[in-house]
Coordinates of N, CA and C in Angstrom, one line a residue:
X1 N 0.8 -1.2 0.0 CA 0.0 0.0 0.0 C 0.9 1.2 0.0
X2 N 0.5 2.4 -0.6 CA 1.1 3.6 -0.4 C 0.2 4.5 0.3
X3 N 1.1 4.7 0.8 CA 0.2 5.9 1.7 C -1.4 5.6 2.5
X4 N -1.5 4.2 2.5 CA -2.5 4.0 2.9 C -3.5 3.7 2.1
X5 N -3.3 4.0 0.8 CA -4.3 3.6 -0.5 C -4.0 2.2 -0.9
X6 N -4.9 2.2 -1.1 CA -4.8 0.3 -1.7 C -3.9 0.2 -3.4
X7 N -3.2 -0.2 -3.6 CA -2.2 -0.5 -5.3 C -2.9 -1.4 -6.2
X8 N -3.7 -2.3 -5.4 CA -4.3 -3.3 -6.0 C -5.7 -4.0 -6.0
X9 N -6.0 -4.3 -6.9 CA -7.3 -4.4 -7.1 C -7.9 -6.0 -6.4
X10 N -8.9 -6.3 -5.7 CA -9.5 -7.5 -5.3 C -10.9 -7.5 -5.2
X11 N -10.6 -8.8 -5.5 CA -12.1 -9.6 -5.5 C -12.6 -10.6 -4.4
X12 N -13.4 -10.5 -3.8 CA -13.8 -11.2 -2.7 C -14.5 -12.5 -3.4
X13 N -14.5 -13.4 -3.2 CA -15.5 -15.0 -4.2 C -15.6 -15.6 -2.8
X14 N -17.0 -15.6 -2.6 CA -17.7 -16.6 -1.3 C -19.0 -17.0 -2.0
X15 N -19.1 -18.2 -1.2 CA -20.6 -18.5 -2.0 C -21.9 -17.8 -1.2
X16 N -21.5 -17.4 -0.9 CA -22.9 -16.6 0.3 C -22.6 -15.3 -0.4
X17 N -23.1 -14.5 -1.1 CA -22.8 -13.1 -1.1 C -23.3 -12.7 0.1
X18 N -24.0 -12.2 1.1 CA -24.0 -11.8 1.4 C -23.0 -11.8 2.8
X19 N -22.1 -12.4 2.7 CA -20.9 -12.8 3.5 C -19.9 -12.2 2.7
X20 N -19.8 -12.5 1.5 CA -18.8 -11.3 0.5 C -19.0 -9.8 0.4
X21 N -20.0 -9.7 0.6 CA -20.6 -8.0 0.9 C -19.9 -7.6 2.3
X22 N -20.3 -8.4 3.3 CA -19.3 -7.8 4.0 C -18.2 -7.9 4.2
X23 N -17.3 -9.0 4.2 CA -16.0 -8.6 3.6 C -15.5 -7.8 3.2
X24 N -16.3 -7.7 1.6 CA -16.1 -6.4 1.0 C -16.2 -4.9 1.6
X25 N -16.9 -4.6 2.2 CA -17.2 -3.5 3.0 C -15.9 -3.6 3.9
X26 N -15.7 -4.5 4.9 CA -14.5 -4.4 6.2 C -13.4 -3.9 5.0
X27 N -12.9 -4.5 3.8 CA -11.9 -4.1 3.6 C -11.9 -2.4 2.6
X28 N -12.9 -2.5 2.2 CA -13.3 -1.2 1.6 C -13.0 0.3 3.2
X29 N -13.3 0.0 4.1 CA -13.5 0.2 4.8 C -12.3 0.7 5.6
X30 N -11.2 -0.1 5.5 CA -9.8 -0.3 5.4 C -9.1 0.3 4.2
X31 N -9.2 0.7 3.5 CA -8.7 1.4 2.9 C -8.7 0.3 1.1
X32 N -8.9 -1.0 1.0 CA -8.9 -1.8 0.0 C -9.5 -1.5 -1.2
X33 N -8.7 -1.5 -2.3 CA -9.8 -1.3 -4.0 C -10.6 -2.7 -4.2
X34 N -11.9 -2.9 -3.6 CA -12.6 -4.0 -3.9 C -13.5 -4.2 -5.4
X35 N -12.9 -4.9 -6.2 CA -13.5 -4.5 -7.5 C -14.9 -5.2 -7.7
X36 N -15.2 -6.4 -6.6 CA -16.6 -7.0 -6.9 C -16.4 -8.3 -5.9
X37 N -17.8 -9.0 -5.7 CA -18.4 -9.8 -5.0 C -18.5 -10.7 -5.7
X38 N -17.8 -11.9 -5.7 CA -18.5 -13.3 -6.4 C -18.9 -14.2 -6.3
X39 N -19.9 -14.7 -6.3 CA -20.2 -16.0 -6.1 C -20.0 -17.4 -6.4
X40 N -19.2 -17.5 -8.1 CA -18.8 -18.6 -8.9 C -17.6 -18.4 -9.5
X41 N -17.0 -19.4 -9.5 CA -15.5 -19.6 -10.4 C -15.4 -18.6 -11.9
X42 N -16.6 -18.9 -12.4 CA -16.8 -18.3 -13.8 C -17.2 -16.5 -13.5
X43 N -18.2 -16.0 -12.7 CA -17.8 -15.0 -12.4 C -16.3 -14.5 -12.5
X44 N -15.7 -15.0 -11.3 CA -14.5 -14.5 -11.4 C -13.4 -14.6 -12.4
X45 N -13.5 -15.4 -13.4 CA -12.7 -15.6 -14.2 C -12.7 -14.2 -15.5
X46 N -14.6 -13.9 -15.4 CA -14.9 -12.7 -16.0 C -14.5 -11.6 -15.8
X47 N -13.4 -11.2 -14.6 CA -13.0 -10.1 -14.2 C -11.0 -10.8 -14.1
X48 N -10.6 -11.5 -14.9 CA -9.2 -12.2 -14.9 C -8.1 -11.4 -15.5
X49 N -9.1 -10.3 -16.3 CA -7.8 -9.3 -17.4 C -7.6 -7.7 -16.4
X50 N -8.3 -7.8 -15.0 CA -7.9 -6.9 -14.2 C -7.9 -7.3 -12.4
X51 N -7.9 -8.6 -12.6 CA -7.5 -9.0 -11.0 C -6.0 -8.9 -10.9
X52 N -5.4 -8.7 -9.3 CA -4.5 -8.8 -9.2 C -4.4 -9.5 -8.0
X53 N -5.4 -9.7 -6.9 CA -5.7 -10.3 -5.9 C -6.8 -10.6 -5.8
X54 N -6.9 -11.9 -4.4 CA -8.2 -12.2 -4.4 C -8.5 -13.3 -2.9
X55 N -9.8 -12.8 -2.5 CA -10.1 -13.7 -1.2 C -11.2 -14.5 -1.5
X56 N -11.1 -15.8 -1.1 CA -11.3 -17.1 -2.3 C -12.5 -17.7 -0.9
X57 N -13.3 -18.2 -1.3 CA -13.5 -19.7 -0.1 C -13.1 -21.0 -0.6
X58 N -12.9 -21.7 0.2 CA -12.6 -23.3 -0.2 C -13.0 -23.7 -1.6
X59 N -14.4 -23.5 -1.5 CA -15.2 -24.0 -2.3 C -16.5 -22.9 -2.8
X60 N -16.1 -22.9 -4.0 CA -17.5 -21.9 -4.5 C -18.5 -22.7 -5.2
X61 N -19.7 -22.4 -5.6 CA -20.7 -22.9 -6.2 C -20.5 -24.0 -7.4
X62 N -19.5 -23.4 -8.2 CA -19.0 -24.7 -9.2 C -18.0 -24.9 -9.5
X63 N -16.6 -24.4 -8.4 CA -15.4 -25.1 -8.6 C -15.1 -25.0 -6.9
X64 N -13.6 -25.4 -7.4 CA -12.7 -25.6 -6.0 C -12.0 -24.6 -6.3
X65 N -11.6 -23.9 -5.0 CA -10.0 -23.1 -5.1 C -8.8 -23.6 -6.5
X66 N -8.5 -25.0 -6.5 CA -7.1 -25.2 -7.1 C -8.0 -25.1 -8.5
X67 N -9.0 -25.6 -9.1 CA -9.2 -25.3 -10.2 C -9.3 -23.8 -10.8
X68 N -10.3 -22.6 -9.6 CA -10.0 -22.0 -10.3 C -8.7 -20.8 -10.3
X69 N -8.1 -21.5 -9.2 CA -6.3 -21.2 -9.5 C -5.4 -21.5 -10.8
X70 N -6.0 -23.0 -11.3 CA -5.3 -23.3 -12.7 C -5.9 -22.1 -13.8
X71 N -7.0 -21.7 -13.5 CA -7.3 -20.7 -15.1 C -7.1 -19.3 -14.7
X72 N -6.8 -18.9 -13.5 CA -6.2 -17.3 -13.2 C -5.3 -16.8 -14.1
X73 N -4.7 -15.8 -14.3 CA -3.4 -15.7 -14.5 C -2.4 -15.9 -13.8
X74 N -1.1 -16.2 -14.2 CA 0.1 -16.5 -12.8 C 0.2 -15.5 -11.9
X75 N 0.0 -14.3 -12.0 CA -0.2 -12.9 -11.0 C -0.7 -12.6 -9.9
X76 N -1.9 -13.6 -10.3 CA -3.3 -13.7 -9.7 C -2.8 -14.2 -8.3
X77 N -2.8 -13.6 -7.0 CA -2.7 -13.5 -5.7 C -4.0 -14.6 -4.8
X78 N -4.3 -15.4 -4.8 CA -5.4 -15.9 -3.8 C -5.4 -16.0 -1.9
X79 N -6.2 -15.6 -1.8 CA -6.4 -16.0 -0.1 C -7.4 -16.9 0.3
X80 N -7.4 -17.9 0.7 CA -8.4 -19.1 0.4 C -9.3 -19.2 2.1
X81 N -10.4 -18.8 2.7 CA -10.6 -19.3 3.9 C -10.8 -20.2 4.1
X82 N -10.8 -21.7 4.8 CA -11.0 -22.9 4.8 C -11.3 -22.9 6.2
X83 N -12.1 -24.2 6.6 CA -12.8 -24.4 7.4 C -12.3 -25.7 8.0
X84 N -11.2 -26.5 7.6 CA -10.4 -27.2 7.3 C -10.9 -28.7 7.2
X85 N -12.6 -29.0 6.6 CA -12.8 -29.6 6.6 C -12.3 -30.2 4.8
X86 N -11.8 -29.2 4.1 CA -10.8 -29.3 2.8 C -9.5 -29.0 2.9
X87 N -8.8 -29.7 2.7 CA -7.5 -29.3 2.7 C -6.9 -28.9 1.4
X88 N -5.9 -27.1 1.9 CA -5.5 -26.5 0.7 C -4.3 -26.3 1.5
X89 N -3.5 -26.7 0.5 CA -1.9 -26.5 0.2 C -1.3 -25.1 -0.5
X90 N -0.9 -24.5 0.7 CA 0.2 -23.2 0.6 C 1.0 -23.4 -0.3
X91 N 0.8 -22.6 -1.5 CA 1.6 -22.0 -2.2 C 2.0 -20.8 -3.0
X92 N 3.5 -20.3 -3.7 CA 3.4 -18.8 -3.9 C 2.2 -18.3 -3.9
X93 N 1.6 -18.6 -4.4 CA 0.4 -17.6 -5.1 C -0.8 -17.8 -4.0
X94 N -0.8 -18.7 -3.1 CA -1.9 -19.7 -2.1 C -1.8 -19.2 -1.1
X95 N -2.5 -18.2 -0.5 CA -2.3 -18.4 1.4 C -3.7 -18.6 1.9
X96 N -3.8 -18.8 3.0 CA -5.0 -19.7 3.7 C -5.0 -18.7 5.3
X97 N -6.6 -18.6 5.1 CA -6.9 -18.2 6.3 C -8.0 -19.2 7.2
X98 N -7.9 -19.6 8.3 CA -9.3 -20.6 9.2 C -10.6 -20.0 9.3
X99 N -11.7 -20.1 9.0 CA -12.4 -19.8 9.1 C -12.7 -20.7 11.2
X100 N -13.5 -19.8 12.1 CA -14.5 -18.3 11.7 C -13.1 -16.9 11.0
X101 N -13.5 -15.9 10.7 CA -12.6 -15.0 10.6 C -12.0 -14.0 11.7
X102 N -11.1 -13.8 11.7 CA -10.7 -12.4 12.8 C -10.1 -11.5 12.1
X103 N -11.2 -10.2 12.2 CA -10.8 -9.3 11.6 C -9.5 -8.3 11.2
X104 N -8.4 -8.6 12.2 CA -7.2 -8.3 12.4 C -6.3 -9.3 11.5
X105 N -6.8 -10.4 12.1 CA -5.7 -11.9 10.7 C -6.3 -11.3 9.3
X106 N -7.3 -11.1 8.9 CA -7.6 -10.6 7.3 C -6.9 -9.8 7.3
X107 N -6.9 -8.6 7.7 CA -6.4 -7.4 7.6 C -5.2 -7.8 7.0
X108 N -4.3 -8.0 8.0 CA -3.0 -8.1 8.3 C -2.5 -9.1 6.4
X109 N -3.1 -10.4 6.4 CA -2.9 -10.9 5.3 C -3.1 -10.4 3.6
X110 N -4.1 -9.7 4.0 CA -4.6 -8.9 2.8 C -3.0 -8.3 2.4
X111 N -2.9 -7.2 3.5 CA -1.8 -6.2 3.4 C -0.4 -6.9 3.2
X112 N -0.3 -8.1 3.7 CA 0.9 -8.9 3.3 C 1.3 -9.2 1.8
X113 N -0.5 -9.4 1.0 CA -0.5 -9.7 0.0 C -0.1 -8.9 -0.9
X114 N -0.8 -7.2 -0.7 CA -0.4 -6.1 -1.7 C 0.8 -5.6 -1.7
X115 N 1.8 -5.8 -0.6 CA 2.9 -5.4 -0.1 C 4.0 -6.4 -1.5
X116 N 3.3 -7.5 -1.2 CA 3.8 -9.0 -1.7 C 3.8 -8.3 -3.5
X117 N 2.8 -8.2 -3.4 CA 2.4 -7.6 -5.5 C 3.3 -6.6 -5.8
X118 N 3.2 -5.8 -4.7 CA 3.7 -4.1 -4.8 C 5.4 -4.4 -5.1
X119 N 6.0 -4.9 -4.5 CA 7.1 -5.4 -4.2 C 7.2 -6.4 -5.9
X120 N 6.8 -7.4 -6.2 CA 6.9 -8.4 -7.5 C 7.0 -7.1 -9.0
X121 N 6.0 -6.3 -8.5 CA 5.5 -5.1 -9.6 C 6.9 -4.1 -9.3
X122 N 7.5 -3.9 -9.0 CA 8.5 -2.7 -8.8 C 9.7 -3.9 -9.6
X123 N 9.7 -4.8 -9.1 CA 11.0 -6.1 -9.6 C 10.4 -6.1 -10.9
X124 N 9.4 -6.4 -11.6 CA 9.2 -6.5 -12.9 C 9.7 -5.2 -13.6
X125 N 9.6 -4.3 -13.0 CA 9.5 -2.7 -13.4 C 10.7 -2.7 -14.0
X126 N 11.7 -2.9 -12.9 CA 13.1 -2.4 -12.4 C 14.0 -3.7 -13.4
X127 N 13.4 -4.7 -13.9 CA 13.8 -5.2 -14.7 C 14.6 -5.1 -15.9
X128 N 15.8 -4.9 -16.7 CA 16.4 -4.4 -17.8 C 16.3 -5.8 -19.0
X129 N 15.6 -5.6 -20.5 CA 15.5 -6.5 -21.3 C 16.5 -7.1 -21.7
X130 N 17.2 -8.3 -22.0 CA 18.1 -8.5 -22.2 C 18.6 -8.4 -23.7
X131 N 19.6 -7.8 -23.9 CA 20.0 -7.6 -25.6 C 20.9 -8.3 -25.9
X132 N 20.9 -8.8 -26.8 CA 21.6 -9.5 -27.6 C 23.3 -8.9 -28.3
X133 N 24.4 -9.3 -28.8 CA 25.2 -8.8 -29.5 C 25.7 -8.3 -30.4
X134 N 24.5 -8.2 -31.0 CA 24.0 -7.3 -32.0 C 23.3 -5.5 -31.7
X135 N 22.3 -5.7 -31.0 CA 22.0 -5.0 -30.3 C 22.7 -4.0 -29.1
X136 N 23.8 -4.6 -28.7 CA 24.6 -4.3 -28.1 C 25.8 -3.8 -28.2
X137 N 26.0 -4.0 -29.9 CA 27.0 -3.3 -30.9 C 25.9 -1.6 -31.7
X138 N 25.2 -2.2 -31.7 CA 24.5 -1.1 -32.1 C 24.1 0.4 -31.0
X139 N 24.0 -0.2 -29.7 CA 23.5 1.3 -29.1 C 25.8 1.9 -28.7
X140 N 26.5 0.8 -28.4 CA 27.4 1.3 -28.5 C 27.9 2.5 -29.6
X141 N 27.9 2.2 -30.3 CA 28.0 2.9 -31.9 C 27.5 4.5 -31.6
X142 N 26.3 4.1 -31.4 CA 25.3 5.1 -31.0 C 26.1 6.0 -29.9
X143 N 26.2 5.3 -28.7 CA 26.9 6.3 -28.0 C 27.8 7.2 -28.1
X144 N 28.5 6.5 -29.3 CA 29.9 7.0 -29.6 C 29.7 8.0 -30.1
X145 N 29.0 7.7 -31.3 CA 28.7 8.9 -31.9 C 28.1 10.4 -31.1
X146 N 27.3 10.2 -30.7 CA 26.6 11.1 -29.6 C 27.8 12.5 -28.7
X147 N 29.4 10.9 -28.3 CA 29.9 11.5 -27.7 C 31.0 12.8 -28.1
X148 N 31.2 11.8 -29.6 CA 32.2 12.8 -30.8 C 31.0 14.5 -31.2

């Protein structure tokens, strides 16, 4: 987060909207850019060309967490609540909260998450393309010239 503004965009996916409404509200509420409430895998896949994060339940109406982890983008951040009557396996992209909720552990995780993107997003940024030796004869050249 900067300055207390949210960097990134989320999606809450519970099968209860009206459990995702609030959610959505605590973290709106918090300072979070909540882009929408969803109830199904396919919802959320409808919103996949501007997710960057997202707080998942175990199980939504017509998939599981890991399925619709395989059709996200790789970017795509999830926070899964489980009840641990399913078992979900932590990974990069995977973190897991126990249901009931405490509103302090969301918090806290959410903000781990954007921190997490914020951080991945500045490394992509700060990234230099790699050129080839060709390429690499050519801006020389360039320089030179520039410097004559």
């Amino acid at each position: 987060m900067q300055g207390g503004v949210s960097v990134s965009r989320i999606i809450v996916a519970i099968p209860k909207r009206e459990t995702g409404i609030q959610i959505r509200n605590l973290l709106v509420r918090n300072g979070f850019d909540v882009i929408g409430v969803c109830t199904s895998g396919v919802q959320i896949l409808n919103y996949a060309d501007v997710l960057e994060e997202g707080i998942c339940s175990c199980q939504l109406k017509d998939m599981v967490y890991g399925e619709l982890r395989a059709d996200l983008p790789q970017s795509f951040e999830m926070l899964v609540l489980t009840t641990g009557r399913h078992p979900v396996e932590e990974t990069a992209h995977i973190r897991t909260l126990s249901l009931p909720l405490k509103v302090q552990e969301l918090l806290e995780q959410v903000r781990a998450m954007e921190e997490m993107f914020e951080w991945q997003r500045r490394k992509r940024r700060g990234r230099k393309s790699e050129r080839n030796e060709r390429q690499n004869q050519i801006i020389s050249r360039a320089k030179a010239q520039l410097m004559e």
